mmCIF file of C-alpha atoms and ligand atoms in Angstrom:
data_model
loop_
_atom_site.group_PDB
_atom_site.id
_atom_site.type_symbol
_atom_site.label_atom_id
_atom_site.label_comp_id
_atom_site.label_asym_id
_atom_site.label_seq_id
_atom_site.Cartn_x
_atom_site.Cartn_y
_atom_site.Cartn_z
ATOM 1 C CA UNK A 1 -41.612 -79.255 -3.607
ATOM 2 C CA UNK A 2 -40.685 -79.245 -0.111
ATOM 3 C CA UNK A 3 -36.905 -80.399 -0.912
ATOM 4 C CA UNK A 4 -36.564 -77.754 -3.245
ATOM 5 C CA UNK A 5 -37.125 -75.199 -1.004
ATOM 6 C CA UNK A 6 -34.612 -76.144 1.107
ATOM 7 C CA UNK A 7 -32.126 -76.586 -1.143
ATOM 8 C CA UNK A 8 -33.213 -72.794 -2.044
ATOM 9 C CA UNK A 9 -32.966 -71.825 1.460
ATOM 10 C CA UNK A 10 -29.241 -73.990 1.497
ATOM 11 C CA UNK A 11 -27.945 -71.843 -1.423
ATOM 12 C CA UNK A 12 -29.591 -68.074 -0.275
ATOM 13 C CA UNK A 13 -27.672 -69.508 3.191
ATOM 14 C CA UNK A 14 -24.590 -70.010 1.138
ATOM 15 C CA UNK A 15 -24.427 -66.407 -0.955
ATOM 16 C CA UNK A 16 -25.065 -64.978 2.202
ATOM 17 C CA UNK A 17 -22.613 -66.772 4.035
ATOM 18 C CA UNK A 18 -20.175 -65.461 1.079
ATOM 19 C CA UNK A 19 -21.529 -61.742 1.988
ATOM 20 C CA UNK A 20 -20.712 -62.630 5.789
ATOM 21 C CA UNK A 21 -17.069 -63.396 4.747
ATOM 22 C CA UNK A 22 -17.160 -59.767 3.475
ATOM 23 C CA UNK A 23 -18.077 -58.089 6.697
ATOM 24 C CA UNK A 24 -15.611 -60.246 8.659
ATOM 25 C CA UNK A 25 -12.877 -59.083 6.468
ATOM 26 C CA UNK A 26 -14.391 -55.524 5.981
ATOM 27 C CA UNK A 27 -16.098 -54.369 8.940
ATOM 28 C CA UNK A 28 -13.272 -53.904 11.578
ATOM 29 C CA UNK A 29 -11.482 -51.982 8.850
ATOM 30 C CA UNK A 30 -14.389 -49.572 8.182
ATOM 31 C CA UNK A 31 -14.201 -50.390 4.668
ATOM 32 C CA UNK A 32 -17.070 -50.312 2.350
ATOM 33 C CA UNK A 33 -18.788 -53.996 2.316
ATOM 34 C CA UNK A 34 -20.324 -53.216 -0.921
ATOM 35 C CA UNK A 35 -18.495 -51.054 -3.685
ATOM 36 C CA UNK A 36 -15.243 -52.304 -3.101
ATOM 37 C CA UNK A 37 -14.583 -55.641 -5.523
ATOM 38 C CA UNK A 38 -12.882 -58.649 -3.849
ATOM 39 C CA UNK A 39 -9.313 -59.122 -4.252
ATOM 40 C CA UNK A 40 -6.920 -61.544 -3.312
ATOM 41 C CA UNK A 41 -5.027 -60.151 -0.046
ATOM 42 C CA UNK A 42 -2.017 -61.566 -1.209
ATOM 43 C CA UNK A 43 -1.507 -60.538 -5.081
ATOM 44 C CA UNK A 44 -4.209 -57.730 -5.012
ATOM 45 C CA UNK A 45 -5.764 -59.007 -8.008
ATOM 46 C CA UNK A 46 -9.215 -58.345 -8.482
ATOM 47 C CA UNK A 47 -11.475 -61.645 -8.490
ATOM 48 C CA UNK A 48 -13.365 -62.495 -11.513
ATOM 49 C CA UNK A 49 -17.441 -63.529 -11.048
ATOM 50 C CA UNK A 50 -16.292 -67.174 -11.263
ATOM 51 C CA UNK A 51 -14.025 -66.814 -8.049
ATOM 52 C CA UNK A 52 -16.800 -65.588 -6.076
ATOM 53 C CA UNK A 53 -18.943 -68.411 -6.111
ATOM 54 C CA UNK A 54 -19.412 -69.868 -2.850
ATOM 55 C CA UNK A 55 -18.203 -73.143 -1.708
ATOM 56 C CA UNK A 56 -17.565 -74.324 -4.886
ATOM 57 C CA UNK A 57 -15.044 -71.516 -6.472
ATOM 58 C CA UNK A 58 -12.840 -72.970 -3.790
ATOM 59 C CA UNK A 59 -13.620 -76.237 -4.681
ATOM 60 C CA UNK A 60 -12.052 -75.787 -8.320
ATOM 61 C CA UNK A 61 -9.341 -73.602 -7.195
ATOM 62 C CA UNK A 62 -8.294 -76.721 -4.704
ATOM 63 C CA UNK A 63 -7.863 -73.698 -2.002
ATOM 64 C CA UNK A 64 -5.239 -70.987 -4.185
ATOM 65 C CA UNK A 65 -5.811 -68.023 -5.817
ATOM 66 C CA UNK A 66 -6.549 -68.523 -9.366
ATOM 67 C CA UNK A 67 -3.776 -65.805 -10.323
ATOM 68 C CA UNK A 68 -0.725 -66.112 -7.810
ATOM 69 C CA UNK A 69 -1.407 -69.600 -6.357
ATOM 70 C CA UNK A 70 -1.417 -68.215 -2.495
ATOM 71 C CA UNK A 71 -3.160 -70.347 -0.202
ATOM 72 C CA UNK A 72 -6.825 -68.944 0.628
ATOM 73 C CA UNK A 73 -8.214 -69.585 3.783
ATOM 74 C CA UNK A 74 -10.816 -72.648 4.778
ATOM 75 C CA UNK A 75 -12.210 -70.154 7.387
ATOM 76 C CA UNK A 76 -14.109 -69.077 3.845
ATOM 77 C CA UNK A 77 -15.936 -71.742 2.434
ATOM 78 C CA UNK A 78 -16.242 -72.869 6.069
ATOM 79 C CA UNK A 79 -18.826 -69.738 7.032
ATOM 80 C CA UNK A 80 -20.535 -70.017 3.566
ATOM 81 C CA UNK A 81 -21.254 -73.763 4.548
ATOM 82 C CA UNK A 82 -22.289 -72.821 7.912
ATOM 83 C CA UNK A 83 -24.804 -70.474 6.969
ATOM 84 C CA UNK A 84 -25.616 -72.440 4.219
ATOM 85 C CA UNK A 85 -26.678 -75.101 6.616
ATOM 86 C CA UNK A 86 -28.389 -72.918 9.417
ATOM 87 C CA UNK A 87 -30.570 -71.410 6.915
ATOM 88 C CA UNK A 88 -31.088 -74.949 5.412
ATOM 89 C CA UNK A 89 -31.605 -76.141 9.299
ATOM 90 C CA UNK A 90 -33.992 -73.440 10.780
ATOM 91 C CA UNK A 91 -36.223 -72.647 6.936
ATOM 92 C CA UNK A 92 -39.734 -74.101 7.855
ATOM 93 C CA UNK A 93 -41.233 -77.237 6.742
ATOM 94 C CA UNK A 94 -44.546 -75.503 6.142
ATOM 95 C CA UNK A 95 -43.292 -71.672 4.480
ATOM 96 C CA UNK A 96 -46.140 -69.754 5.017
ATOM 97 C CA UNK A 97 -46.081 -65.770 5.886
ATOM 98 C CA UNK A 98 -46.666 -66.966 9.424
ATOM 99 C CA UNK A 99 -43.239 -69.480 10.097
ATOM 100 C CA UNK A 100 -41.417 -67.393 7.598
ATOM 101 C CA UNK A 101 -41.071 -64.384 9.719
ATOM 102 C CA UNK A 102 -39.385 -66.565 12.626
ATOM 103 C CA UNK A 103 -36.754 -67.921 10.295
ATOM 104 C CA UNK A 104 -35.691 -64.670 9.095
ATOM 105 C CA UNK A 105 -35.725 -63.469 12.744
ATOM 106 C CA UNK A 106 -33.680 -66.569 13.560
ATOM 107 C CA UNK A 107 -31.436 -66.872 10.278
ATOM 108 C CA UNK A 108 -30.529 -62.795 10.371
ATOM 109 C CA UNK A 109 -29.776 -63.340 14.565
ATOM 110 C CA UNK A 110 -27.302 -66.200 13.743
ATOM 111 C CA UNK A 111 -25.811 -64.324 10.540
ATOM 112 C CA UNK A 112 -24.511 -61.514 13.549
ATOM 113 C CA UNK A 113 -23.432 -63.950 15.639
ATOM 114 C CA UNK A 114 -21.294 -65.337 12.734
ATOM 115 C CA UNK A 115 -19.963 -61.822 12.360
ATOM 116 C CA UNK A 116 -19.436 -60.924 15.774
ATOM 117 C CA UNK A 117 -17.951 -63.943 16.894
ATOM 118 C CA UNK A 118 -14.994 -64.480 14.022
ATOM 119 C CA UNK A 119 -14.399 -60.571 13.944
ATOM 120 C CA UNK A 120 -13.919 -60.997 17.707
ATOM 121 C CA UNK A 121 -11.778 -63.612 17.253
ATOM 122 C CA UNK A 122 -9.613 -61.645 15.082
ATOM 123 C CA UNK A 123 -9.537 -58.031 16.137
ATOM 124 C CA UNK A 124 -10.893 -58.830 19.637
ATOM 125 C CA UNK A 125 -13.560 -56.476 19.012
ATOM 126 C CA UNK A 126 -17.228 -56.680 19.523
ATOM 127 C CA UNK A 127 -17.954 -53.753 16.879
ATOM 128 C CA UNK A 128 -20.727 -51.284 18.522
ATOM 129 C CA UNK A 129 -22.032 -51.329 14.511
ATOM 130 C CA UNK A 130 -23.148 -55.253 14.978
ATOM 131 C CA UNK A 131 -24.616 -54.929 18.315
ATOM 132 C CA UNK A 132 -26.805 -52.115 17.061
ATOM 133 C CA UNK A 133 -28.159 -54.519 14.505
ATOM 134 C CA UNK A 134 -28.765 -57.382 16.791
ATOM 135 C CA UNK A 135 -30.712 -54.124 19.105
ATOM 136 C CA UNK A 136 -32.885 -53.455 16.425
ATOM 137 C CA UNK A 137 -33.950 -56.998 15.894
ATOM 138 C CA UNK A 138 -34.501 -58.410 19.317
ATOM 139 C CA UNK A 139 -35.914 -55.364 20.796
ATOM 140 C CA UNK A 140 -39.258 -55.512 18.470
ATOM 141 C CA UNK A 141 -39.057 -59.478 19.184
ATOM 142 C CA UNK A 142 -39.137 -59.523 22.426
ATOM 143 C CA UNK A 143 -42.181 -57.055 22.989
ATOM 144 C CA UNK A 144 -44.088 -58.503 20.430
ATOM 145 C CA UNK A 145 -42.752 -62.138 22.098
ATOM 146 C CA UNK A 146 -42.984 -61.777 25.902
ATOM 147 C CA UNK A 147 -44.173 -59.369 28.309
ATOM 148 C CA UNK A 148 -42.537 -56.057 28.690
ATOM 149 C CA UNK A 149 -40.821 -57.163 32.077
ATOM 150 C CA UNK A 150 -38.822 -59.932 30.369
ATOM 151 C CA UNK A 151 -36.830 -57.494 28.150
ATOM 152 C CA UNK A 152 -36.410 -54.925 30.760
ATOM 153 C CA UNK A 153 -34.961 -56.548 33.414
ATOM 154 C CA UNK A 154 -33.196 -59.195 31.053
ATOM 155 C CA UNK A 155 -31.750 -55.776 29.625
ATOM 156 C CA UNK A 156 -30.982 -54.789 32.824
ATOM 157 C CA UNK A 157 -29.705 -57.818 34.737
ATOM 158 C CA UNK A 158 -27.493 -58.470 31.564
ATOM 159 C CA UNK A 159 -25.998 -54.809 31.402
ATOM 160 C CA UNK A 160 -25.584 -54.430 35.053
ATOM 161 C CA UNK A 161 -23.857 -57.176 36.571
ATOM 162 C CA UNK A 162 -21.317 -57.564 33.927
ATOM 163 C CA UNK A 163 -20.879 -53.830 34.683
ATOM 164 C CA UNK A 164 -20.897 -54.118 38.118
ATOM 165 C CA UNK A 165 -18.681 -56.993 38.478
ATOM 166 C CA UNK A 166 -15.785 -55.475 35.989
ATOM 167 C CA UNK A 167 -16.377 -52.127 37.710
ATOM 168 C CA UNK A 168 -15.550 -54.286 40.812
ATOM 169 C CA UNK A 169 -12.926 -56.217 39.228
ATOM 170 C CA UNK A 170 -10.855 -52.540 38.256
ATOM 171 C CA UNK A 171 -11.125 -51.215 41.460
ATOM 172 C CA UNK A 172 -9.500 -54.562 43.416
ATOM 173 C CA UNK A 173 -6.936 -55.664 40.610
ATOM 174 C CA UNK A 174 -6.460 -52.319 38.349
ATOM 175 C CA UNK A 175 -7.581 -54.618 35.638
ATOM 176 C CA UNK A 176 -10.255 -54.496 32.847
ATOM 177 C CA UNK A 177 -11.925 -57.616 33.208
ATOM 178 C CA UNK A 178 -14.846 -57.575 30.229
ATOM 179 C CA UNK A 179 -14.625 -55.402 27.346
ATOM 180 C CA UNK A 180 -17.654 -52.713 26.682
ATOM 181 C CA UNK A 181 -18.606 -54.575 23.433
ATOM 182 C CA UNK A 182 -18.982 -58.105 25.670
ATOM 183 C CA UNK A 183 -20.856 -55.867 28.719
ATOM 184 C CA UNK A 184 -23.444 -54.498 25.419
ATOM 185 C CA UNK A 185 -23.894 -58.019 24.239
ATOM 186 C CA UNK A 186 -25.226 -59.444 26.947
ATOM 187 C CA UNK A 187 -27.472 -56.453 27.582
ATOM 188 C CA UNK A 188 -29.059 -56.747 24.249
ATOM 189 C CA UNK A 189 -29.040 -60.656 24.808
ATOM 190 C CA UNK A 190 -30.980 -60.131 28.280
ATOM 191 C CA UNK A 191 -33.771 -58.184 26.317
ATOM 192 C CA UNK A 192 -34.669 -61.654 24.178
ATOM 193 C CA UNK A 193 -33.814 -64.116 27.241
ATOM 194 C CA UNK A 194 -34.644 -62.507 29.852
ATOM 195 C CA UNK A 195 -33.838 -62.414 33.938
ATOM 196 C CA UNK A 196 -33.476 -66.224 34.420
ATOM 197 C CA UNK A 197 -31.562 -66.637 30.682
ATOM 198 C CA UNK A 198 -29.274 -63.806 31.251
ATOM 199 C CA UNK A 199 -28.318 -65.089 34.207
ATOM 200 C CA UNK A 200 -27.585 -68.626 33.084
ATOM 201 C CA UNK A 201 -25.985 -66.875 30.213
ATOM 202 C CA UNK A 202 -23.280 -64.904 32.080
ATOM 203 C CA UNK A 203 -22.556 -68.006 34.271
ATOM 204 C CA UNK A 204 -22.271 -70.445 31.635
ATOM 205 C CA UNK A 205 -20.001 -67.913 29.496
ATOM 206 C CA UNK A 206 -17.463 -67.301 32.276
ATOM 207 C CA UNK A 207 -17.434 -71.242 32.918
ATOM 208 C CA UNK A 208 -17.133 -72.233 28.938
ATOM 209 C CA UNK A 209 -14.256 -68.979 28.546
ATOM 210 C CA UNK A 210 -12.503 -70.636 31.418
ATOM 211 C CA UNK A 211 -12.475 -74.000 29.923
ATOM 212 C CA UNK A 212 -11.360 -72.783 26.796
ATOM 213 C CA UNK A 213 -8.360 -70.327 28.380
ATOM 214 C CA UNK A 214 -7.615 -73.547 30.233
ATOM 215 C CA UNK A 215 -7.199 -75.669 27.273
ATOM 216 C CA UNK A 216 -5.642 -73.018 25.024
ATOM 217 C CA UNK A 217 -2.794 -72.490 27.783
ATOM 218 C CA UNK A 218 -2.610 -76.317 28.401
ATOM 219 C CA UNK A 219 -1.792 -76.503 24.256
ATOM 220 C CA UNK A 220 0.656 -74.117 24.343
ATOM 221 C CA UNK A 221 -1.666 -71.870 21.535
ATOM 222 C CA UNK A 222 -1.813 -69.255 24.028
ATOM 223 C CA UNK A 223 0.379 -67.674 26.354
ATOM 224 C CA UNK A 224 -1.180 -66.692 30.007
ATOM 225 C CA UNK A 225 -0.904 -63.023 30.113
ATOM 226 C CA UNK A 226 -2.156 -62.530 26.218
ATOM 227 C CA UNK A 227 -6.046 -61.250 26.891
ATOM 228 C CA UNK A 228 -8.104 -63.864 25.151
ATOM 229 C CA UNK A 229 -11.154 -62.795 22.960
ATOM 230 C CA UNK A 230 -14.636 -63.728 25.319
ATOM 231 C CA UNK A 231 -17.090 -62.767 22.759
ATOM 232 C CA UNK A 232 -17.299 -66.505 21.420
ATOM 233 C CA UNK A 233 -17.472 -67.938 24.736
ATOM 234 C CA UNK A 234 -21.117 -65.526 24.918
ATOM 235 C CA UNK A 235 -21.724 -66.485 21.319
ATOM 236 C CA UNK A 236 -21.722 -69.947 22.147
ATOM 237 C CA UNK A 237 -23.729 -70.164 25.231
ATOM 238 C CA UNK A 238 -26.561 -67.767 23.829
ATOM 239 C CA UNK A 239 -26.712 -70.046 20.636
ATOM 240 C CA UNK A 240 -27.505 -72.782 22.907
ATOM 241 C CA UNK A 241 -30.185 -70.931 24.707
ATOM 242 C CA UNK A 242 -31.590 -69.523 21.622
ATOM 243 C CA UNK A 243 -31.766 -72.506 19.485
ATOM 244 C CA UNK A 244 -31.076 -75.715 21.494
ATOM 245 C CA UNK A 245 -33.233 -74.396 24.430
ATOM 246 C CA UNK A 246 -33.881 -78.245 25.560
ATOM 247 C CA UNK A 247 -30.274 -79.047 25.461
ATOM 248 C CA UNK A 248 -29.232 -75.712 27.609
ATOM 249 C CA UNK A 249 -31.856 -76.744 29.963
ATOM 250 C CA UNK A 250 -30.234 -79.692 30.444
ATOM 251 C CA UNK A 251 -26.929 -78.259 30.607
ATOM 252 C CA UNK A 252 -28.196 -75.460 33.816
ATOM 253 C CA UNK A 253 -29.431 -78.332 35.598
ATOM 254 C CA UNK A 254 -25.831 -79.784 35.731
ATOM 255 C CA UNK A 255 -25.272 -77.021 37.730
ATOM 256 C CA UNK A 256 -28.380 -75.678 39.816
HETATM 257 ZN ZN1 LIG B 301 -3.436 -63.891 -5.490
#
């Protein structure tokens, strides 16, 4: 009984993951996620039912489109796996009312940071649309969760000193450092991490961006005056502190 649930919880992970690829596509161009039918982007043909399944529509159609033969991406069945498997990973051993509120607090977090973090690496855009959905899960979280301190100054700490530090940042170089969709993010992360998480959160995110700029320049994939997106490097680091809290524990006392 237990192993069918999960496999339940694998495929709802999966459909939603196909819903995800939806908003990716859909959301930076303000077009509607839900009355619009999928097409392919290359022939405009609309999709039957059977192209729509997730994972395995790709499967069959060994990666083309089942009308023009275009390549389709592997970014697709990719995020339907993913959430397929986070779902799978975080749905309780024991579902009762009482562990299955946490996993849809946890499961509907991670599906935003799936959204956030490939739209970002896209557009470059942190859309003010999926930040006010991650605000209006973690704020009733965290006050039910911690005391009301935590997600005030964690709210605070994360919205100022980003703030502060790009303010400071424009005013010696001329230069925007952080975009205002990265300086919201980690405000709205500080409100479920609070002071001491934020903190490690910022640090950590600079240190992993800087890594990956590094390596990205060092490749050749990136040239060193194109702006590079820094929402994943956030993304990253706060799944670590949210769901691998041991292992980002570990990872802070590398450094303090
Ligand atoms: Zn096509």
């Amino acid at each position: 009984m237990e192993n069918l649930f999960s496999i339940y919880a694998f495929i709802f992970g999966c459909l939603i993951g196909s819903f995800l690829n939806v908003v990716i596509l859909r959301m930076p161009a303000e077009k509607n996620l839900v009355t619009d039918r999928s097409a392919c982007p290359q022939c405009g043909t609309q999709l039957k039912w059977y192209h729509n399944i997730p994972v395995l529509s790709f499967l069959f159609l060994k990666g083309k489109c089942g009308f023009c033969g275009s390549r389709i991406s592997w970014r697709y069945p990719l995020i339907e796996l993913l959430t397929g498997f986070i779902s799978f990973w975080l749905f309780p051993d024991d579902p009762s009312m009482q562990n299955l509120g946490p996993y849809f607090f946890n499961f509907s977090l991670a599906c935003v940071f799936i959204c956030h973090f490939f739209i970002d690496l896209d557009h470059q855009l942190l859309l003010d649309k999926l930040n006010i959905y991650l605000l209006v899960l973690i704020v009733p979280y965290s006050f039910f969760n911690f005391h009301w301190m935590h997600g005030l100054l964690g709210g605070v700490l994360g919205f100022g000193v980003p703030l502060l530090v790009t303010w400071l940042f424009y005013k010696i170089r001329g230069q925007i450092g952080l975009g205002g969709g990265d300086i919201k993010l980690f405000g709205i992360l500080g409100i479920l991490l609070g002071p001491m998480g934020i903190f490690f959160t910022i640090f950590l995110s600079c240190f992993v961006g800087a890594v990956i700029g590094l390596l990205l320049i060092v490749s050749k994939k990136m040239s060193k005056d194109k702006p590079m997106p820094f929402g994943p490097s956030i993304l990253i680091v706060a799944t670590f502190q949210i769901f691998f809290s041991e292992t980002a524990h570990i990872i802070q006392s590398w450094f303090f």
